[in-house]
mmCIF file of C-alpha atoms in Angstrom:
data_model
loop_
_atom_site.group_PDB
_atom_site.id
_atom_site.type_symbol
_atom_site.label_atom_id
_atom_site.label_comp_id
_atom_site.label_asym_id
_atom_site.label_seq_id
_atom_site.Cartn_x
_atom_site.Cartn_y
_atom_site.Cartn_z
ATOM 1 C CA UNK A 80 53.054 -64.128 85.558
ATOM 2 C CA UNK A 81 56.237 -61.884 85.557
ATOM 3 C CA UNK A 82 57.311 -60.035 88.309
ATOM 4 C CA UNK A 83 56.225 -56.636 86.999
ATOM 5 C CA UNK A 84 52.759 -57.541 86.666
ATOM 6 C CA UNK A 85 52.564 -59.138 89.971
ATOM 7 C CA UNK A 86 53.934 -55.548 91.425
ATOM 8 C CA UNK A 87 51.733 -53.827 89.411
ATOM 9 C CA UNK A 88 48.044 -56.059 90.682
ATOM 10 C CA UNK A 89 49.951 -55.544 94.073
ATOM 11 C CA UNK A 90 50.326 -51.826 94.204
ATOM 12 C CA UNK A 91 46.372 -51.416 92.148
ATOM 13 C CA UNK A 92 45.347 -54.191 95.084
ATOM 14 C CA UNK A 93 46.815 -51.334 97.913
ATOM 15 C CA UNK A 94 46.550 -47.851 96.187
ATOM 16 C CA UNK A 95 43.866 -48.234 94.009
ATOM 17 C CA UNK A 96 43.505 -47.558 90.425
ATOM 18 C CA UNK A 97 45.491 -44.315 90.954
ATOM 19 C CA UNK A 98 48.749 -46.857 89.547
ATOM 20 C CA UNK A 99 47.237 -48.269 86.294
ATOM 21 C CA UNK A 100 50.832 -47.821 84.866
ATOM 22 C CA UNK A 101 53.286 -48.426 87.183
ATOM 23 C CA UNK A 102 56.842 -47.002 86.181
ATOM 24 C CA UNK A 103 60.515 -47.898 87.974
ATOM 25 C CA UNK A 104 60.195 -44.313 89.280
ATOM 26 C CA UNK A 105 56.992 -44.558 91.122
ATOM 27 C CA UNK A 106 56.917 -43.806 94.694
ATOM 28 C CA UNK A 107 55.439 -41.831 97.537
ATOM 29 C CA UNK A 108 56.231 -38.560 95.925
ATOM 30 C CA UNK A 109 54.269 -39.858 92.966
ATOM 31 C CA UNK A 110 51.468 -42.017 94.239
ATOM 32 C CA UNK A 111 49.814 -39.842 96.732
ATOM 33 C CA UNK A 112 48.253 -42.819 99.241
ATOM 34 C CA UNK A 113 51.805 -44.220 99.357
ATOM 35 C CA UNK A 114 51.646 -43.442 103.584
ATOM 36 C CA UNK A 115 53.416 -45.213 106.140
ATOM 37 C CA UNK A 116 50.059 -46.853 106.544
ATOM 38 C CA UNK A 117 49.890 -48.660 102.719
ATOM 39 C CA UNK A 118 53.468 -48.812 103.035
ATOM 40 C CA UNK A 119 52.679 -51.695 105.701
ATOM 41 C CA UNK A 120 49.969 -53.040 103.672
ATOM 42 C CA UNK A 121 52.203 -53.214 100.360
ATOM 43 C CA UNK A 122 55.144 -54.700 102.324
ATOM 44 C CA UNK A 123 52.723 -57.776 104.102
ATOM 45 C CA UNK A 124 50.950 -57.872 100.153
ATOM 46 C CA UNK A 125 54.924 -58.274 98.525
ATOM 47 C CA UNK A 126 55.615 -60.571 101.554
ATOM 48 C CA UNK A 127 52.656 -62.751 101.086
ATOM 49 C CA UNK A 128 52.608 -63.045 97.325
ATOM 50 C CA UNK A 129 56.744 -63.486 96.737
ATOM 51 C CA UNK A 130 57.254 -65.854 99.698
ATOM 52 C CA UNK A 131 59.820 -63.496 100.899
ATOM 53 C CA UNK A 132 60.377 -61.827 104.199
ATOM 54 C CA UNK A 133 61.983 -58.468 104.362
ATOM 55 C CA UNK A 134 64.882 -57.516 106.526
ATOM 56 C CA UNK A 135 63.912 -54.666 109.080
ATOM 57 C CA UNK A 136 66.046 -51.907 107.264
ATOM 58 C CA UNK A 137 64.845 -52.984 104.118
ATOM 59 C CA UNK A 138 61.417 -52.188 104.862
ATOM 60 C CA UNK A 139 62.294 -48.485 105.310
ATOM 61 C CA UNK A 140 63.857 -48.563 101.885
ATOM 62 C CA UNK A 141 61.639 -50.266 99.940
ATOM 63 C CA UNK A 142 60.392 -46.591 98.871
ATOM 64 C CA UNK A 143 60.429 -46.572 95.041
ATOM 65 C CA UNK A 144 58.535 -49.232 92.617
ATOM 66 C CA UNK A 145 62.297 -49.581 91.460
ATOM 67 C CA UNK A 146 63.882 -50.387 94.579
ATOM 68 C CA UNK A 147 61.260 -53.412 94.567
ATOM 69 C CA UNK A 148 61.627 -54.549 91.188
ATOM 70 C CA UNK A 149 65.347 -54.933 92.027
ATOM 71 C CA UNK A 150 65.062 -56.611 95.503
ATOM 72 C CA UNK A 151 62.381 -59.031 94.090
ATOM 73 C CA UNK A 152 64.906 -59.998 91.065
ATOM 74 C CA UNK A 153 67.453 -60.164 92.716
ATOM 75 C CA UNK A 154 69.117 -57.271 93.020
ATOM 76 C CA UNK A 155 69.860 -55.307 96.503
ATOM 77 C CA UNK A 156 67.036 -52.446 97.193
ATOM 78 C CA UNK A 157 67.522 -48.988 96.641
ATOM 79 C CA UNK A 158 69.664 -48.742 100.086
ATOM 80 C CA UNK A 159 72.349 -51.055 98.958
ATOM 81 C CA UNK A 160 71.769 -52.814 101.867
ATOM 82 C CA UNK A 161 71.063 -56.645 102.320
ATOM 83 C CA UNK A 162 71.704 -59.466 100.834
ATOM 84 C CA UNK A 163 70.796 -59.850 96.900
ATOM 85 C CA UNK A 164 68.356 -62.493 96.818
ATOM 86 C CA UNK A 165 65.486 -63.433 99.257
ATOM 87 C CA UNK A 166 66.376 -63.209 102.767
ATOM 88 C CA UNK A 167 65.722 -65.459 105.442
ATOM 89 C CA UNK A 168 63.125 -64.741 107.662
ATOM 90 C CA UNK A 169 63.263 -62.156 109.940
ATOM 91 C CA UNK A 170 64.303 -62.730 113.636
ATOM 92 C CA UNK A 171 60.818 -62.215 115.031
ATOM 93 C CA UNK A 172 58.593 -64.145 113.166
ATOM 94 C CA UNK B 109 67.978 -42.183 101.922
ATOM 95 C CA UNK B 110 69.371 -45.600 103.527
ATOM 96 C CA UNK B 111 67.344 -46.279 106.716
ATOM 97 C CA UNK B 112 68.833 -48.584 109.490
ATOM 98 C CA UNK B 113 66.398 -49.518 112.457
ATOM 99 C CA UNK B 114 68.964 -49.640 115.642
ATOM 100 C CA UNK B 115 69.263 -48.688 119.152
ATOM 101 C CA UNK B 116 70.085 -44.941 120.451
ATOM 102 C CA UNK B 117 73.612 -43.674 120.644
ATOM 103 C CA UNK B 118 74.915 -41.013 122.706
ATOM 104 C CA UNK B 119 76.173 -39.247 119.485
ATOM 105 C CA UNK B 120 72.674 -39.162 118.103
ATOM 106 C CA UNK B 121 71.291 -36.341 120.304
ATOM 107 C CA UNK B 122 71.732 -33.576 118.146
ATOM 108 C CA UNK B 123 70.391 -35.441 114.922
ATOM 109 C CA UNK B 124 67.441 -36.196 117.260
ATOM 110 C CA UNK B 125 67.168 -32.471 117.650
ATOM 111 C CA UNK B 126 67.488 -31.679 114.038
ATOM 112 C CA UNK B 127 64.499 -33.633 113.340
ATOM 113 C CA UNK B 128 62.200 -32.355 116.283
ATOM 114 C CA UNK B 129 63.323 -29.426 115.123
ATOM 115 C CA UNK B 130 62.279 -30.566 111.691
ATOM 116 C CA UNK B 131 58.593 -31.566 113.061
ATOM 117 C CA UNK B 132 58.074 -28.428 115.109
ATOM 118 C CA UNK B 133 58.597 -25.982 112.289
ATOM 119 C CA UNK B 134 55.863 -27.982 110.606
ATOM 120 C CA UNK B 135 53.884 -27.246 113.602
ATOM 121 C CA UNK B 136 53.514 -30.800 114.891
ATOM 122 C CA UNK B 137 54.054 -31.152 118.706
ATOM 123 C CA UNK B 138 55.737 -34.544 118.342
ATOM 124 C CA UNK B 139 59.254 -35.433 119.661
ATOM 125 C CA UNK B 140 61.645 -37.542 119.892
ATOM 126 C CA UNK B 141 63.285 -38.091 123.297
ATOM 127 C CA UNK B 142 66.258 -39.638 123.838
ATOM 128 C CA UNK B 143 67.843 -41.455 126.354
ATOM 129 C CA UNK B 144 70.274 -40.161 129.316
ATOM 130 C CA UNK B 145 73.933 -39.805 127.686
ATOM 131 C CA UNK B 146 75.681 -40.213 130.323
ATOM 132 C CA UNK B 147 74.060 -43.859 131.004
ATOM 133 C CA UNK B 148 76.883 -46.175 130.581
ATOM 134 C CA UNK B 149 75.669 -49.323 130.983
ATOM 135 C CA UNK B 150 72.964 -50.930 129.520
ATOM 136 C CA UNK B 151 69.196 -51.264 131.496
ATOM 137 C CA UNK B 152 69.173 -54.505 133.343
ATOM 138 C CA UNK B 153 65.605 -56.162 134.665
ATOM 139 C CA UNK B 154 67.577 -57.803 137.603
ATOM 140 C CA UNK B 155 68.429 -54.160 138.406
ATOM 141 C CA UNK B 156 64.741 -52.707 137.586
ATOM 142 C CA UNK B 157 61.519 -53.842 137.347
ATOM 143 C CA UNK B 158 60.940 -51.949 134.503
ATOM 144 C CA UNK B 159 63.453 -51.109 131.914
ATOM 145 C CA UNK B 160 63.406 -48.642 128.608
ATOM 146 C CA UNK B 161 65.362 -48.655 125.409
ATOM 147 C CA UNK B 162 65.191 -45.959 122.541
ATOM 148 C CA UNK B 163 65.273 -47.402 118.810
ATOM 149 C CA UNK B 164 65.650 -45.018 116.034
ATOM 150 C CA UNK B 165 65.678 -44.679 112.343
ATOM 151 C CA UNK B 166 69.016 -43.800 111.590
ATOM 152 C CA UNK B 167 69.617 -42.461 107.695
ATOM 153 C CA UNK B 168 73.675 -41.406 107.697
ATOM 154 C CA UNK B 169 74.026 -38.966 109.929
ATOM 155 C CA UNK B 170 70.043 -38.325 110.730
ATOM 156 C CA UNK B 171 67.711 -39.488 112.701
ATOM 157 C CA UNK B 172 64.067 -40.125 110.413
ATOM 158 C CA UNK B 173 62.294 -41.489 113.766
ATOM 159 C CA UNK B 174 62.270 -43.523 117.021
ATOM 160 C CA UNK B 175 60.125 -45.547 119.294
ATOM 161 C CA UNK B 176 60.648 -46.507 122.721
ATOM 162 C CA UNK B 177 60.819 -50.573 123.922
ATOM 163 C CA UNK B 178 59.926 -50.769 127.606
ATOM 164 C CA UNK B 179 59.961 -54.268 128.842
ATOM 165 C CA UNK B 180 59.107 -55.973 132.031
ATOM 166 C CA UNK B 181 59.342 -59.427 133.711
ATOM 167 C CA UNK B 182 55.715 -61.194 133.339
ATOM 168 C CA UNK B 183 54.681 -64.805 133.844
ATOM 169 C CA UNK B 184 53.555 -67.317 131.532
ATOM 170 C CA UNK B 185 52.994 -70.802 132.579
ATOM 171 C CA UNK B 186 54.720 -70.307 135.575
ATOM 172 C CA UNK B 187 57.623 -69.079 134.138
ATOM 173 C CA UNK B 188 58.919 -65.537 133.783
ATOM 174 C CA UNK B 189 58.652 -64.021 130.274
ATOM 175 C CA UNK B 190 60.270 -60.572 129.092
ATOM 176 C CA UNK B 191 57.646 -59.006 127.614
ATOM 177 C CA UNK B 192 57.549 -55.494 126.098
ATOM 178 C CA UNK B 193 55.275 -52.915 125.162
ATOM 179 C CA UNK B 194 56.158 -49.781 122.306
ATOM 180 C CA UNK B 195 55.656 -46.206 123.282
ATOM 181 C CA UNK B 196 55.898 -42.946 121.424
ATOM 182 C CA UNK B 197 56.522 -43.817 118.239
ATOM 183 C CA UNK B 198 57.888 -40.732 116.194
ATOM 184 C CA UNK B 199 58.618 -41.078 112.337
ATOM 185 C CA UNK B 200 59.224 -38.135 109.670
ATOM 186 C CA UNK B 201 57.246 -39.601 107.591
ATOM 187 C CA UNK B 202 54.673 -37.173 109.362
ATOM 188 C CA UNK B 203 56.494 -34.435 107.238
ATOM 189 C CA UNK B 204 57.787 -36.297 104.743
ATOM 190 C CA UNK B 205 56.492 -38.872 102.105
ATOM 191 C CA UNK B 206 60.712 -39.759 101.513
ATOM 192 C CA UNK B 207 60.376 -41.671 105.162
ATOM 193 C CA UNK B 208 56.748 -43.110 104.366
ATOM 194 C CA UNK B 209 58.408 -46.922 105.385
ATOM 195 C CA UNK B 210 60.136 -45.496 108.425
ATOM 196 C CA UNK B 211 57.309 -46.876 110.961
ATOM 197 C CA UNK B 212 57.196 -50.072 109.729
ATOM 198 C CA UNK B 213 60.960 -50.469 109.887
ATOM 199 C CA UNK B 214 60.855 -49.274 113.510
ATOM 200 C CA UNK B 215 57.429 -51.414 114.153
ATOM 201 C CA UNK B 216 59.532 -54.985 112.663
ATOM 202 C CA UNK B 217 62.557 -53.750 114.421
ATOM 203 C CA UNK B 218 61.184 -54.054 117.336
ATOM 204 C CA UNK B 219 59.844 -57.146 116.952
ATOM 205 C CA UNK B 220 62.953 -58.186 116.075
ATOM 206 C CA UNK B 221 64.170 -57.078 119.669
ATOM 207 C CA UNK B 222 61.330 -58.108 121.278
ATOM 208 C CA UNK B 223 58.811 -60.806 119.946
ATOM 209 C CA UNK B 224 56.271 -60.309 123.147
ATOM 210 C CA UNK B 225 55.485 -56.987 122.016
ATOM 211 C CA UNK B 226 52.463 -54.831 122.842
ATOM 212 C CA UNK B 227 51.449 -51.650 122.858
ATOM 213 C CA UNK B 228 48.658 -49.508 125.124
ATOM 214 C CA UNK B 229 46.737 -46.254 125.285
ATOM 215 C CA UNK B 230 47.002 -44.791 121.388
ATOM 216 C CA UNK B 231 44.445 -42.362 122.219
ATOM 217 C CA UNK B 232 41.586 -44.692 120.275
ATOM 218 C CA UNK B 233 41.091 -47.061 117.440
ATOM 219 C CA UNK B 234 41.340 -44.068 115.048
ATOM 220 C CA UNK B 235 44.889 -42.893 115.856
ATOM 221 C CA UNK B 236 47.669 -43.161 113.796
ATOM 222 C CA UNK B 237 49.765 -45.561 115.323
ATOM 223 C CA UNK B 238 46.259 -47.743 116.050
ATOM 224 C CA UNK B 239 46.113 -47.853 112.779
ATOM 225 C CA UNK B 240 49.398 -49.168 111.812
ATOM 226 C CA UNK B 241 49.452 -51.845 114.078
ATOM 227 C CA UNK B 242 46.039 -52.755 112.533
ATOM 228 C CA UNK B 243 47.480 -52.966 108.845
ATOM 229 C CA UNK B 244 50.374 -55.347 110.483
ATOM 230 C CA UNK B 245 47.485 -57.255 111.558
ATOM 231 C CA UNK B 246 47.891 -57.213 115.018
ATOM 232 C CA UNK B 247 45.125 -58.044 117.083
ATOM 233 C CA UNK B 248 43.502 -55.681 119.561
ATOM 234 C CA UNK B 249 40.678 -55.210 121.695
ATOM 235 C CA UNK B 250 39.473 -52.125 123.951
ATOM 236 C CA UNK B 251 40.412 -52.413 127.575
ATOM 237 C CA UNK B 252 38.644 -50.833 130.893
ATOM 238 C CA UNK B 253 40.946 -48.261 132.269
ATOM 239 C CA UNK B 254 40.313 -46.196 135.346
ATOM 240 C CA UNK B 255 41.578 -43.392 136.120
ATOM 241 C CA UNK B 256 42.326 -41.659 139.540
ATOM 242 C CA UNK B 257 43.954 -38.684 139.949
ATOM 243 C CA UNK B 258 46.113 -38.170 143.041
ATOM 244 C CA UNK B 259 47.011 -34.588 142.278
ATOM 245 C CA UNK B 260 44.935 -33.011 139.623
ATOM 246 C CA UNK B 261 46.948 -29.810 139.683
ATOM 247 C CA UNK B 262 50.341 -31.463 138.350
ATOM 248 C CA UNK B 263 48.433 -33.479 135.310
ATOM 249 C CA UNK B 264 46.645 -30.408 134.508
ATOM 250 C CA UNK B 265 49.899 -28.714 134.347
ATOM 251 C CA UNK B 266 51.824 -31.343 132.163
ATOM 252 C CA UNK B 267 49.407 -32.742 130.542
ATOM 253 C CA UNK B 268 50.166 -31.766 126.886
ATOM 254 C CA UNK B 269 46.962 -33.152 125.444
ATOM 255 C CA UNK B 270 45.103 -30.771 127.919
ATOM 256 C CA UNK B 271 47.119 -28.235 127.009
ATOM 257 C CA UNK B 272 46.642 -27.876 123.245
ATOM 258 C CA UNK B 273 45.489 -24.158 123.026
ATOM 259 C CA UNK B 274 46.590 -21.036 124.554
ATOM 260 C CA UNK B 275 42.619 -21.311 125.717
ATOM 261 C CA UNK B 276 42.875 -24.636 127.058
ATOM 262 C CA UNK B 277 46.134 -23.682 128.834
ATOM 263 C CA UNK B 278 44.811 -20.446 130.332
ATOM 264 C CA UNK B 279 41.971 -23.220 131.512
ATOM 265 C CA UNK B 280 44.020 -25.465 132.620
ATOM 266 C CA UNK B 281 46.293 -23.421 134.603
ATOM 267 C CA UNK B 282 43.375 -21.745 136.487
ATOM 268 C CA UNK B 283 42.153 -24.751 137.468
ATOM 269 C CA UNK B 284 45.620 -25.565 138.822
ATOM 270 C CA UNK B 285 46.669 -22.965 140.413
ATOM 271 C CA UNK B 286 43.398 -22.523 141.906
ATOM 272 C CA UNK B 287 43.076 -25.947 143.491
ATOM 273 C CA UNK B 288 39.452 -26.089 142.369
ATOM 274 C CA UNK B 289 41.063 -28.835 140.017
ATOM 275 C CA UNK B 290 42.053 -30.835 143.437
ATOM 276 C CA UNK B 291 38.168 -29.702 144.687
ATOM 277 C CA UNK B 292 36.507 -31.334 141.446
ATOM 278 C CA UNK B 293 38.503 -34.314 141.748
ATOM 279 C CA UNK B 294 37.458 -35.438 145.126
ATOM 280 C CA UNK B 295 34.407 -34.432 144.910
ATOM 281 C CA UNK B 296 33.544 -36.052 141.486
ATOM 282 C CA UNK B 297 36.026 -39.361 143.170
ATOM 283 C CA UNK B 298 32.539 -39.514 145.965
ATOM 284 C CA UNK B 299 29.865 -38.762 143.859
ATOM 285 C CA UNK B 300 30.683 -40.532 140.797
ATOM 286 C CA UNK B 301 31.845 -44.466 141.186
ATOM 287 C CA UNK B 302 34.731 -44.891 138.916
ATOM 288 C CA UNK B 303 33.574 -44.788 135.243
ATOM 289 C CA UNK B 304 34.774 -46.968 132.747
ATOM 290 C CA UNK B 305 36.815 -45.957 129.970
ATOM 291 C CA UNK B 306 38.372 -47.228 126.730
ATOM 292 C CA UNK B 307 42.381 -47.972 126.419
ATOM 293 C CA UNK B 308 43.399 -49.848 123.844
ATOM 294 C CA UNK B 309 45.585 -52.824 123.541
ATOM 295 C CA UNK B 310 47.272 -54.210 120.620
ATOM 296 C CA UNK B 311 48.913 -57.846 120.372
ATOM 297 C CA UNK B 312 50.991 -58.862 118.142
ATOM 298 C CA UNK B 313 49.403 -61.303 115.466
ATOM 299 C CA UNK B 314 51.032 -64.569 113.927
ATOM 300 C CA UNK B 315 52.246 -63.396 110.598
ATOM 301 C CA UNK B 316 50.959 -65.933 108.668
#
């Protein structure tokens, strides 16, 4: 399955059906139950279905649908920060 | 906005005050403190038994949010283990959907600092940052707690939770200044055994 419909059963799994059509532009100023709560939720969902483990700063920045299609290809997130590519695991776990 | 989880910096006291200045015009009573500037060196648990560290969410020249890391010496097996506990955790995101992953940064950064990390007394199962330790998956469990109050006037006086409403500070003030507040409280200490309570306490889960 490709990345972008992994995202998108992700982000239906965690906000509901609210994101039936998820766009690069998509975040909490769009999809109104994107809180700091589901914002935990979708980051442990991401981290659990991409075998990846987020740097703390990238967490924080990991605020636009875009942002996550990048870091999941590949790319750096919307910050610019962190290595492209998956990280290694974070310190504390 | 590019978010970096880190510790406090002397410089950051006035973008600490921009953003409690940012909460309190949206009428929210939460701060962020900060720690003394003129501290030079670091907190030391050889020094004192228990020590405190501010973390914030720094975005440029901002601060988004901040949560305090207060660890202590504890024993495990015999052996001494730093443990540490998180305490008034303050995010924007409160005001501000643009900082919505600012807790959870602050949350893992801590863990980064501290892997033995707890925290205690959210004000219930229901409150906000109850809440977000439950969607990291951290256990918990509710805890006795007893309370005694040594002087009654001085909590009801600083207290903010108490304090609320211009009604519930008239209230509590009376009660203060009155010392019918220090009355109550020894004579509810006699007549009443100490009653049992709910804290609660959060542990941090395995990840996987």
């Amino acid at each position: 399955m490709s990345v972008d419909r992994r995202l998108q059963a992700i982000f239906e799994a965690v906000f509901g059906p609210e994101v039936s059509q998820l766009s690069a532009q998509d975040s909490p100023a769009t999809i109104r139950s994107w809180d700091s709560l589901n914002h935990v939720h979708l980051i442990l969902a991401l981290e659990a279905e991409f075998g990846v483990q987020f740097d703390t700063d990238e967490i924080a920045n990991l605020i636009s649908v875009g942002a996550i299609q990048r870091r999941l290809t590949g790319g750096s997130s919307a910050s610019g920060q962190g290595a492209s590519g998956i990280s290694p695991a974070r310190a504390a776990s | 906005m590019t978010i970096e989880v880190r510790q406090f910096r002397t410089g950051d006291v006035p973008a600490i005050e921009r953003l409690n200045g940012r909460l309190a015009a949206a009428g929210l009573p939460h701060r962020v403190g900060h720690e003394d500037p003129r501290r030079s060196d670091e907190p030391r648990l050889d020094r004192e038994p228990i020590i405190e560290r501010l973390f914030v969410a720094a975005a440029g020249d901002e601060i988004r949010g901040g949560v305090w890391l207060k660890e202590q010496l504890s024993w495990s097996e015999g052996r001494p283990v730093r443990v540490g506990w998180a305490k008034y955790p303050v995010a924007e995101s409160l005001i501000d959907a643009k900082a919505a992953g600012v807790p959870a940064s602050l949350l893992f950064g801590l863990l980064r600092q501290q892997p033995h990390l707890m925290a205690l007394g959210m004000g219930g199962h229901a409150g906000p940052f109850a809440k977000l330790l439950a969607a990291a998956r951290w256990a918990s469990s509710s805890l006795p707690f007893f309370f005694c109050l040594l002087h009654p006037s001085r909590v009801l006086r600083h207290l903010s939770y108490a304090r609320t409403t211009r009604l519930q500070r008239l209230l509590a003030d009376s009660l203060a200044y009155s010392g019918l507040a220090w009355a109550v409280a020894r004579r509810t200490e006699r007549l009443v055994p100490a009653r049992r309570g709910t804290a609660r306490l959060a542990a941090r889960a395995p990840r996987h």
